[in-house]
CSV table of C-alpha atoms in Angstrom, one decimal:
chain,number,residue,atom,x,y,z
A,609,UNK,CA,-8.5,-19.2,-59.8
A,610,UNK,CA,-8.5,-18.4,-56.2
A,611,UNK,CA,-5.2,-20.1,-54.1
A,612,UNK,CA,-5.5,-19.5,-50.1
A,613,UNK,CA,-3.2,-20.4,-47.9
A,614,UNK,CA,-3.9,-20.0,-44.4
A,615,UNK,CA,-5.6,-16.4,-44.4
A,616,UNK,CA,-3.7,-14.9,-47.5
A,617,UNK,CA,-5.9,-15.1,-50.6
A,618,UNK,CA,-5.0,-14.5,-54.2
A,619,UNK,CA,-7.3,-14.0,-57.3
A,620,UNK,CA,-5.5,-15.2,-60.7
A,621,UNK,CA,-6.5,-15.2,-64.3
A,622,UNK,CA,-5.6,-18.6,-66.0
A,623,UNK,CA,-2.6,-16.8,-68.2
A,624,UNK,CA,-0.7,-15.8,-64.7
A,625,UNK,CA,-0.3,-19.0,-63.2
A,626,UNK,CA,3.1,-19.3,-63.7
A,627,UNK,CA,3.7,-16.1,-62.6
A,628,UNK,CA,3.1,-15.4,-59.0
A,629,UNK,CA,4.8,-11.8,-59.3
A,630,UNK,CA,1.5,-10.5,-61.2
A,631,UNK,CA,-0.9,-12.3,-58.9
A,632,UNK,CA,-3.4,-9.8,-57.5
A,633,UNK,CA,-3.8,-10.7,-53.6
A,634,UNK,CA,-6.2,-9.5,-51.3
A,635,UNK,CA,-6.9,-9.7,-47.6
A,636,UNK,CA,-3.2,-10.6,-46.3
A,637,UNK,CA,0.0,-9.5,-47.6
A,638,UNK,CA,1.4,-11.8,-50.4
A,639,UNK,CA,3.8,-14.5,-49.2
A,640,UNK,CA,7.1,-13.7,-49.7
A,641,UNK,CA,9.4,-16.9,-50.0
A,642,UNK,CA,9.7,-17.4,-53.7
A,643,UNK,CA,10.0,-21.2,-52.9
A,644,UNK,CA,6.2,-21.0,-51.6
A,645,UNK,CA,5.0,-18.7,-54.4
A,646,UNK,CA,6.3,-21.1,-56.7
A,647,UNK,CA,5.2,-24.2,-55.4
A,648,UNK,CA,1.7,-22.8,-54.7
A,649,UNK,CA,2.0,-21.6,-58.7
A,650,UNK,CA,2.9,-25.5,-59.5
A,651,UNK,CA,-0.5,-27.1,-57.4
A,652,UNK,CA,-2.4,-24.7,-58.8
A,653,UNK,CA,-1.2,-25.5,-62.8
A,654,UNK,CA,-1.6,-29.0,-61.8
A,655,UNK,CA,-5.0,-29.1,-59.6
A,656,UNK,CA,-6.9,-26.5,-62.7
A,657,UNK,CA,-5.4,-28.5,-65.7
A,658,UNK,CA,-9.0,-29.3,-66.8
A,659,UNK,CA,-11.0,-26.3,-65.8
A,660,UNK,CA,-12.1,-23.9,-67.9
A,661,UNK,CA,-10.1,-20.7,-67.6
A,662,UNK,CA,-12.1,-17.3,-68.0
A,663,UNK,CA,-10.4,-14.6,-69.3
A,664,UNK,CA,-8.7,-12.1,-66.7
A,665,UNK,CA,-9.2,-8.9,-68.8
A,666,UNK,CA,-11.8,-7.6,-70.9
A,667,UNK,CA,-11.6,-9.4,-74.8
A,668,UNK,CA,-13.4,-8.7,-77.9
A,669,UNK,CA,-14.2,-11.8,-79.5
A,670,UNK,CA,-15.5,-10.8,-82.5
A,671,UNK,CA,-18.5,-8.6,-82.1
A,672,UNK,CA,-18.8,-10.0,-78.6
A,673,UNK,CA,-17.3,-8.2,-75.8
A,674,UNK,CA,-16.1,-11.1,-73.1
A,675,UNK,CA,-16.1,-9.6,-69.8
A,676,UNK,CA,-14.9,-11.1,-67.0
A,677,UNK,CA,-17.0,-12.3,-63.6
A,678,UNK,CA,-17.1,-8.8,-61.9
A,679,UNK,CA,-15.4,-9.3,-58.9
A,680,UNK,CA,-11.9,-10.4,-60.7
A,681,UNK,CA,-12.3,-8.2,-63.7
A,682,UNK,CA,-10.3,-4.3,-63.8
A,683,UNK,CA,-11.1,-2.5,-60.2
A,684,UNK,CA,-14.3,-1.1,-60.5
A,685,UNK,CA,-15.3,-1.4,-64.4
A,686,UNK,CA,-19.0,-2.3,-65.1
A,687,UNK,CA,-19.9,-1.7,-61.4
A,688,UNK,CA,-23.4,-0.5,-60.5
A,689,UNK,CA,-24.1,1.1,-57.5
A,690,UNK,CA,-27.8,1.0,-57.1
A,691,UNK,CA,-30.6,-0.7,-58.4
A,692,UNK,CA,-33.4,1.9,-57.9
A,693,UNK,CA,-34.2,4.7,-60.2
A,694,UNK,CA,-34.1,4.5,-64.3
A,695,UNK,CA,-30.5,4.7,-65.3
A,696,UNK,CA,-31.4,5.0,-68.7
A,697,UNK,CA,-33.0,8.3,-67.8
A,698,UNK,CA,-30.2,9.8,-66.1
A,699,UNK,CA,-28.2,9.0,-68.7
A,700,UNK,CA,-30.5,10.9,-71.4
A,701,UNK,CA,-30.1,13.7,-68.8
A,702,UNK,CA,-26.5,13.5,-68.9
A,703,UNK,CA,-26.4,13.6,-73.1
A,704,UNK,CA,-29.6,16.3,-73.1
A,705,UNK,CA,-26.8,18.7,-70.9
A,706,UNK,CA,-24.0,17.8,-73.3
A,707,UNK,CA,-25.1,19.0,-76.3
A,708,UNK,CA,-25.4,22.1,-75.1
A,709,UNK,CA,-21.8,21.5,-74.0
A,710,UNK,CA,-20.2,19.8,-77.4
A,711,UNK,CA,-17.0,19.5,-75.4
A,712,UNK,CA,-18.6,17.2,-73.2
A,713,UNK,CA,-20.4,15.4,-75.8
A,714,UNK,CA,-17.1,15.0,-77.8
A,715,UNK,CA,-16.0,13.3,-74.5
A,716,UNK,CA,-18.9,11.2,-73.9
A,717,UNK,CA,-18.6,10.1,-77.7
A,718,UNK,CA,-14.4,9.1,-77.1
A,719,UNK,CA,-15.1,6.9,-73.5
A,720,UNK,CA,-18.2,5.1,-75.4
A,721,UNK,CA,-16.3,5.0,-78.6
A,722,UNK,CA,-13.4,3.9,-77.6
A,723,UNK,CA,-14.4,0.8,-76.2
A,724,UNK,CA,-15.2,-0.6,-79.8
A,725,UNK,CA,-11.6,-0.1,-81.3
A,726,UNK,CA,-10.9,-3.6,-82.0
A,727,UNK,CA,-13.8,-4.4,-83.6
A,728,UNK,CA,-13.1,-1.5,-85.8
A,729,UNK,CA,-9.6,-2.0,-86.4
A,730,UNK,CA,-8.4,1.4,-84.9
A,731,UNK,CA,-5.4,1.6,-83.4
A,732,UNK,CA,-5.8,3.1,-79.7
A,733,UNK,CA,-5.1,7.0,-79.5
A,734,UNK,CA,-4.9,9.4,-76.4
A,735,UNK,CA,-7.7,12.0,-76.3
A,736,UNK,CA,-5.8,15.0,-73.6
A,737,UNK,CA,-8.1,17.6,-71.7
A,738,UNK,CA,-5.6,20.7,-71.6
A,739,UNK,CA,-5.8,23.8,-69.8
A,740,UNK,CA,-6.3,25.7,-66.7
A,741,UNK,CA,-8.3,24.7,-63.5
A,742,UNK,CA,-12.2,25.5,-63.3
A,743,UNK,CA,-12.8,25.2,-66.7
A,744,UNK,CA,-14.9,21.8,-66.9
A,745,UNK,CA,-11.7,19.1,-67.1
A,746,UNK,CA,-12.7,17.5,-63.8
A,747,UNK,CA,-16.3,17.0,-64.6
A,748,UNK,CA,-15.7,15.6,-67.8
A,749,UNK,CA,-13.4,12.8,-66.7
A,750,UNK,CA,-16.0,12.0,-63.7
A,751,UNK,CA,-18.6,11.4,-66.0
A,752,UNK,CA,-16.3,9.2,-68.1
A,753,UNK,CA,-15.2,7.5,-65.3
A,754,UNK,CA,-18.6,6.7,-64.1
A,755,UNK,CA,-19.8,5.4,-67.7
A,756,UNK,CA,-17.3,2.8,-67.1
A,757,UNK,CA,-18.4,2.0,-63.3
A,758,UNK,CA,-17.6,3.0,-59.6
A,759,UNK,CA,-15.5,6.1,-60.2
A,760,UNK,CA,-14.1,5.9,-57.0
A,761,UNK,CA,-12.0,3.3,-59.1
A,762,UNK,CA,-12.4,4.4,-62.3
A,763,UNK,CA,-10.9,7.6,-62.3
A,764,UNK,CA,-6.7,6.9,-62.1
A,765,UNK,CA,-4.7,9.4,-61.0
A,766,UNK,CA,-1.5,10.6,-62.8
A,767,UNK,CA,0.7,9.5,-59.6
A,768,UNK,CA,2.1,6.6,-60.6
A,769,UNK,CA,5.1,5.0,-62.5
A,770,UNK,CA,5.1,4.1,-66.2
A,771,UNK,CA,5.4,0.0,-65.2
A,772,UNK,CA,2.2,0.6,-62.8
A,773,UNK,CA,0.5,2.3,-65.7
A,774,UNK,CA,1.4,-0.5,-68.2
A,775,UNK,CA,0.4,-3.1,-66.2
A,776,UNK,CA,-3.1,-1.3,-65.4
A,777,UNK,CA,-3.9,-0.8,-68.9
A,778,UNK,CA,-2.9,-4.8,-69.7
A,779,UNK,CA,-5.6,-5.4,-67.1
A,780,UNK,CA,-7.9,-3.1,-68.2
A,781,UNK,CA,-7.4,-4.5,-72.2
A,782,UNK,CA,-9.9,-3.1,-74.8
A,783,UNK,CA,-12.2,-0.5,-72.7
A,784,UNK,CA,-11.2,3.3,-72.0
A,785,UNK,CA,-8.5,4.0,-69.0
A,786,UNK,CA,-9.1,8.1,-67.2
A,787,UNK,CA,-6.3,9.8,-65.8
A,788,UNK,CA,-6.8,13.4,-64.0
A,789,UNK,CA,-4.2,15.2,-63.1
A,790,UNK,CA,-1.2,15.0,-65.1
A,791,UNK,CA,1.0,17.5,-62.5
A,792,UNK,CA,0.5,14.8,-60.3
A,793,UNK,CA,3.3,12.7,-62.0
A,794,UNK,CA,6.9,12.6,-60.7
A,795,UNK,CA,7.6,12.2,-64.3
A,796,UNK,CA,9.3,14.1,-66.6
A,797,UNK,CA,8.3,14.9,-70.2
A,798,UNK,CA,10.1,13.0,-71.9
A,799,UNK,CA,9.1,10.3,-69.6
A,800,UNK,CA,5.4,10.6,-70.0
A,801,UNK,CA,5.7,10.7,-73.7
A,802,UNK,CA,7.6,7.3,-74.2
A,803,UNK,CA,5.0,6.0,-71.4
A,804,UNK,CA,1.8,7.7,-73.5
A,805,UNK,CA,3.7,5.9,-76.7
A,806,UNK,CA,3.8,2.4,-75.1
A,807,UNK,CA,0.4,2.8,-74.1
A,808,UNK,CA,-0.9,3.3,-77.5
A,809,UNK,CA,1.3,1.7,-80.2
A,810,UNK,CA,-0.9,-0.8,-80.0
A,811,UNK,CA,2.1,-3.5,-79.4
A,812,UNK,CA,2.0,-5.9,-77.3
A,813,UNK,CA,5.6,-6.0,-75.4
A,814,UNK,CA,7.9,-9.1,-74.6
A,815,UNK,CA,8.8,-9.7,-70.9
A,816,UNK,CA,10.7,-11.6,-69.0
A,817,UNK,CA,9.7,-13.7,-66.1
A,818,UNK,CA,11.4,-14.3,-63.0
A,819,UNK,CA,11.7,-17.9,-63.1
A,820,UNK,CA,13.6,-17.4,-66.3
A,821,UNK,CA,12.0,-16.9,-70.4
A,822,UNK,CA,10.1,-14.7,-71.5
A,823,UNK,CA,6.5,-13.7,-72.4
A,824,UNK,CA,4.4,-11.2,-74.9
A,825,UNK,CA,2.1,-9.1,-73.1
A,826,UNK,CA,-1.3,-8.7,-75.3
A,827,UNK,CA,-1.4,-4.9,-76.3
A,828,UNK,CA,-4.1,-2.3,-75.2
A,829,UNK,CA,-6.0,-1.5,-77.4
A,830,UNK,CA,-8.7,1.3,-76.5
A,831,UNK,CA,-8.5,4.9,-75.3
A,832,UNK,CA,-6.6,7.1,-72.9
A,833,UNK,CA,-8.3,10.0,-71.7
A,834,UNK,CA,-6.4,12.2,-69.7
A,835,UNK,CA,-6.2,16.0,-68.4
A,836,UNK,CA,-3.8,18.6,-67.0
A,837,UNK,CA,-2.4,22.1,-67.6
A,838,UNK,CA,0.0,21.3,-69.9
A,839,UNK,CA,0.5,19.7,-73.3
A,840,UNK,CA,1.5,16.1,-73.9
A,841,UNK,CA,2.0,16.2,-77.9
A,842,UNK,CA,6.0,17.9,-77.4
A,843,UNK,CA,8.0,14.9,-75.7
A,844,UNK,CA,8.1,12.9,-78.5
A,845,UNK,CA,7.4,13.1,-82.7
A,846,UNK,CA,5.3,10.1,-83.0
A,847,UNK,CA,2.6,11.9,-80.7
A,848,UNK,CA,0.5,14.2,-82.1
A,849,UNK,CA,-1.2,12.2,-84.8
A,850,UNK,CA,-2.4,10.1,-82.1
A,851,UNK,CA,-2.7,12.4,-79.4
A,852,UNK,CA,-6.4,14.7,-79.5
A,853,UNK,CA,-5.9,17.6,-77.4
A,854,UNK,CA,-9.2,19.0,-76.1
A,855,UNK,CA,-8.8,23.0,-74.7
A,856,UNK,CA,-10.9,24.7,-71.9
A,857,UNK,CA,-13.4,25.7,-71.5
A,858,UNK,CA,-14.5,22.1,-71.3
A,859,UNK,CA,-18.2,23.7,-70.2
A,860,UNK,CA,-19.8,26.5,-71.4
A,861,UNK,CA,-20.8,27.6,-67.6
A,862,UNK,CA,-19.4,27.2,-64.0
A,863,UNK,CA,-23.6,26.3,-63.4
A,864,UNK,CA,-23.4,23.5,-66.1
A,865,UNK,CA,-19.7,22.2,-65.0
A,866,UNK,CA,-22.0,21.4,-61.2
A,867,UNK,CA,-25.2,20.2,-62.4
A,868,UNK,CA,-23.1,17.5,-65.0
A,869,UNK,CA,-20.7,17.0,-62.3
A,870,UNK,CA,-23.7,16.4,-59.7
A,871,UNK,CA,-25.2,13.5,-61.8
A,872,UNK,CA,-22.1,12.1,-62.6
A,873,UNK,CA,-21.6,11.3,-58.6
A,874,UNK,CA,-25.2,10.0,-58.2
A,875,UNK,CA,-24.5,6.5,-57.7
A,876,UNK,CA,-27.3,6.2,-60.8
A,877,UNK,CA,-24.8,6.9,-62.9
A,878,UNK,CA,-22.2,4.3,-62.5
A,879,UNK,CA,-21.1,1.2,-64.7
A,880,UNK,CA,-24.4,1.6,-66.8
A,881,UNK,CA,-22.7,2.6,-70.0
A,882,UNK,CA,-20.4,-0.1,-70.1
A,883,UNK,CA,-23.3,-2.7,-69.1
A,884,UNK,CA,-25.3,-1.8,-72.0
A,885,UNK,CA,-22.1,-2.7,-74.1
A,886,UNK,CA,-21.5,-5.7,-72.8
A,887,UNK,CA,-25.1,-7.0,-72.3
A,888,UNK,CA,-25.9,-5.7,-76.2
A,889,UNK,CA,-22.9,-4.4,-78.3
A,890,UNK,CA,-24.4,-3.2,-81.4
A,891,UNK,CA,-21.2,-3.5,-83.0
A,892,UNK,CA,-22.6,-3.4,-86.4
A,893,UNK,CA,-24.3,-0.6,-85.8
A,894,UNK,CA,-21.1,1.3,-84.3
A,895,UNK,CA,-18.8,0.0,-87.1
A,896,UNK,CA,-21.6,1.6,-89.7
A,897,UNK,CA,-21.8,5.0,-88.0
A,898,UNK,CA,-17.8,5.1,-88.0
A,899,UNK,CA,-17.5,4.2,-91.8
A,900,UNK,CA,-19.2,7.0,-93.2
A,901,UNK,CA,-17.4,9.6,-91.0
A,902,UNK,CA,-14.2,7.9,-91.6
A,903,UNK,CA,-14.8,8.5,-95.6
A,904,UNK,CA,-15.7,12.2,-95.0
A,905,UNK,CA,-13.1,13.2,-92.3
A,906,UNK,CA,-10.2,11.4,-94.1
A,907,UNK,CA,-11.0,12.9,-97.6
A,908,UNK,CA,-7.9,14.7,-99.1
A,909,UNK,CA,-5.9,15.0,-96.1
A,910,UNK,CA,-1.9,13.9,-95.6
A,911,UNK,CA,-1.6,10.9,-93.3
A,912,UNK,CA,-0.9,12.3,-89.9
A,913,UNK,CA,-4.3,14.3,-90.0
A,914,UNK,CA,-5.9,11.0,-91.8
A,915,UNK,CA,-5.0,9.3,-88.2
A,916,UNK,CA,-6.3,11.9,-86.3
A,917,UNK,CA,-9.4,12.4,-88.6
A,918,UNK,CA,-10.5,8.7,-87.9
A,919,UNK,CA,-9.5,8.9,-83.8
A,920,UNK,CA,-12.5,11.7,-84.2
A,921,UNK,CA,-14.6,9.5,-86.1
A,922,UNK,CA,-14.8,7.4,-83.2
A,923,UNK,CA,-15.6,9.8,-81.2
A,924,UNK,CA,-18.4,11.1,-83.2
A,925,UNK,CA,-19.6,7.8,-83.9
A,926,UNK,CA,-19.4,7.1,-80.0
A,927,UNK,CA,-22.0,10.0,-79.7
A,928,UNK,CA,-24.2,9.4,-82.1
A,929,UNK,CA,-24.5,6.0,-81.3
A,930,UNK,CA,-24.9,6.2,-77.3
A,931,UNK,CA,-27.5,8.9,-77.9
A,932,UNK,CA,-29.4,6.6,-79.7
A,933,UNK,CA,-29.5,4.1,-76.7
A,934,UNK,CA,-30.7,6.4,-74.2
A,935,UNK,CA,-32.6,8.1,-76.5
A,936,UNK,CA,-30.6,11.6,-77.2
A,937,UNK,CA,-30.2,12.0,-80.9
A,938,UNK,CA,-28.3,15.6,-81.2
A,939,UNK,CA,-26.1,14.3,-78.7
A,940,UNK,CA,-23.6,13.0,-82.2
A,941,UNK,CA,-23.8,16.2,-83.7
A,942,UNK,CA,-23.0,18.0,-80.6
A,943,UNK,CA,-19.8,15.7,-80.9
A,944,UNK,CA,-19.4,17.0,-84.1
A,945,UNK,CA,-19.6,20.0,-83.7
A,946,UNK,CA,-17.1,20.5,-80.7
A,947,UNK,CA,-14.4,18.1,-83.2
């Protein structure tokens, strides 16, 4: 829905309407007498009783990924940037330059991968660039965060509070959120780790509401992809069988870190990936490619491992399977190889 009054404009999902607090405004500030929030929350209930509400995040409805009109879906997801050039090609230039990087590729395989954990009945998991500066982290999460769209919006930065961060990732719902940065945060550890764990229990949490009650947040369910220098998996016990942590050297070269880093800016790049989901999911295909390397990664090992085995799965299987769409086969065994 879209409620003005006098310039101020706000965009709200059909789920929010009787909850001004989470309306997303633009243009003016947000009014701030409750009495007229509340009253503009009641004509609007009343006036859209029998129009049909569109989802305001991103919903898997079985192998169909609902997405909502772009403008009032999460900032920036599935945004392209130009319509000239073959973005298919660019992206098989991309993948050709990952596999000789498998770190990469593994990455590549987690953001496309992890955007089909519901239909695969995966519980969402944290995959955690970790090292020093220089060492590929930054050019991995730029071309992640342009698979999804206009990484000017895409790529979140660890500066923020653990109630910003949980209500990004309700909008955001079942596709991969990237944060860089994590010495950014004015968190402490033990902080971050109860935040990573909320993120990816895969529990939807009860609220209340200001005008009294309460209500149950649907849970995210994808991936978080993240980087900094220092390790996430020590803040709390329930961590590290869902937390992957990837090491640097991300790249194998400063001059491959630049050329993948280049392309990943070229406005070619962005929102593509994420199209192609929506537009044609394959998720048979995906669910197929993650069976058979669920059965061979999970084979004889205790249950911690058996969670982290299948988080990889995904990512293999994301490679694998968005190499064959633009047409870059080794770019799964790359994956592979780097898990």
């Amino acid at each position: 829905y879209l409620v003005a009054l006098g310039e101020w404009e706000a965009h709200i999902a059909g789920d929010a309407l009787t909850h001004p607090e989470s309306w997303s405004t633009c243009h003016e500030p947000m009014p701030t007498d409750p009495k007229v929030l509340y009253s503009l929350a009641a004509a609007v209930k009343m006036l859209g009783a029998g129009v049909p509400e569109q989802e305001g995040s991103p919903r898997w409805a079985g192998d169909v990924l609902h997405f909502p009109p772009i403008p009032y879906g999460p900032d920036g997801y599935a945004v392209t940037l130009t319509d000239e050039g073959d973005p298919l090609e660019h992206w098989r230039h991309i993948c050709e330059l990952a596999t000789e990087n498998p770190k990469v590729a593994l990455g590549i395989g987690a953001c496309y991968g992890g955007s089909y954990l519901r239909p695969l009945g995966i519980v969402p998991f944290m995959v955690h660039l970790l090292g020093d500066s220089q060492q590929g982290k930054s050019t991995l999460q730029h071309i992640l965060a342009a698979m999804l769209g206009d990484l000017e919006s895409t790529l979140e930065s660890w500066d923020g509070t653990a109630i910003g961060f949980t209500a990004y990732a309700q909008a955001v719902g079942v596709l991969p959120i990237i944060i860089e940065e994590l010495s950014a945060t004015a968190m402490n550890p033990a902080q971050v780790a109860r935040m990573i764990f909320a993120l990816i229990d895969g529990k939807g949490r009860r609220v209340g509401t200001r005008i009294g009650g309460s209500t149950r947040r649907l849970p995210y369910r994808s991936v978080v992809i993240s980087s900094g220098n220092e390790s996430v998996n020590d803040g709390h016990v329930g961590l590290p069988a869902r937390v992957l942590e990837i090491e640097t050297p991300i790249t194998n070269t400063a001059q491959a870190a630049e050329a993948l880093k280049a392309l990943a800016l070229d406005p070619l790049a962005a929102g593509w990936p994420l199209r192609w989901i929506i537009e044609d999911p394959q998720a048979d295909r995906m669910r197929s490619l993650f069976s058979a390397l669920e059965d061979r990664l999970t084979a004889g090992r205790g249950a911690a491992l058996r969670t982290n085995a299948r988080s990889l799965a995904v990512c293999i299987a994301g490679a694998e399977h968005f190499g064959e769409r633009v047409g870059c086969p080794e770019l799964g065994a790359a994956a592979e190889q780097a898990a």
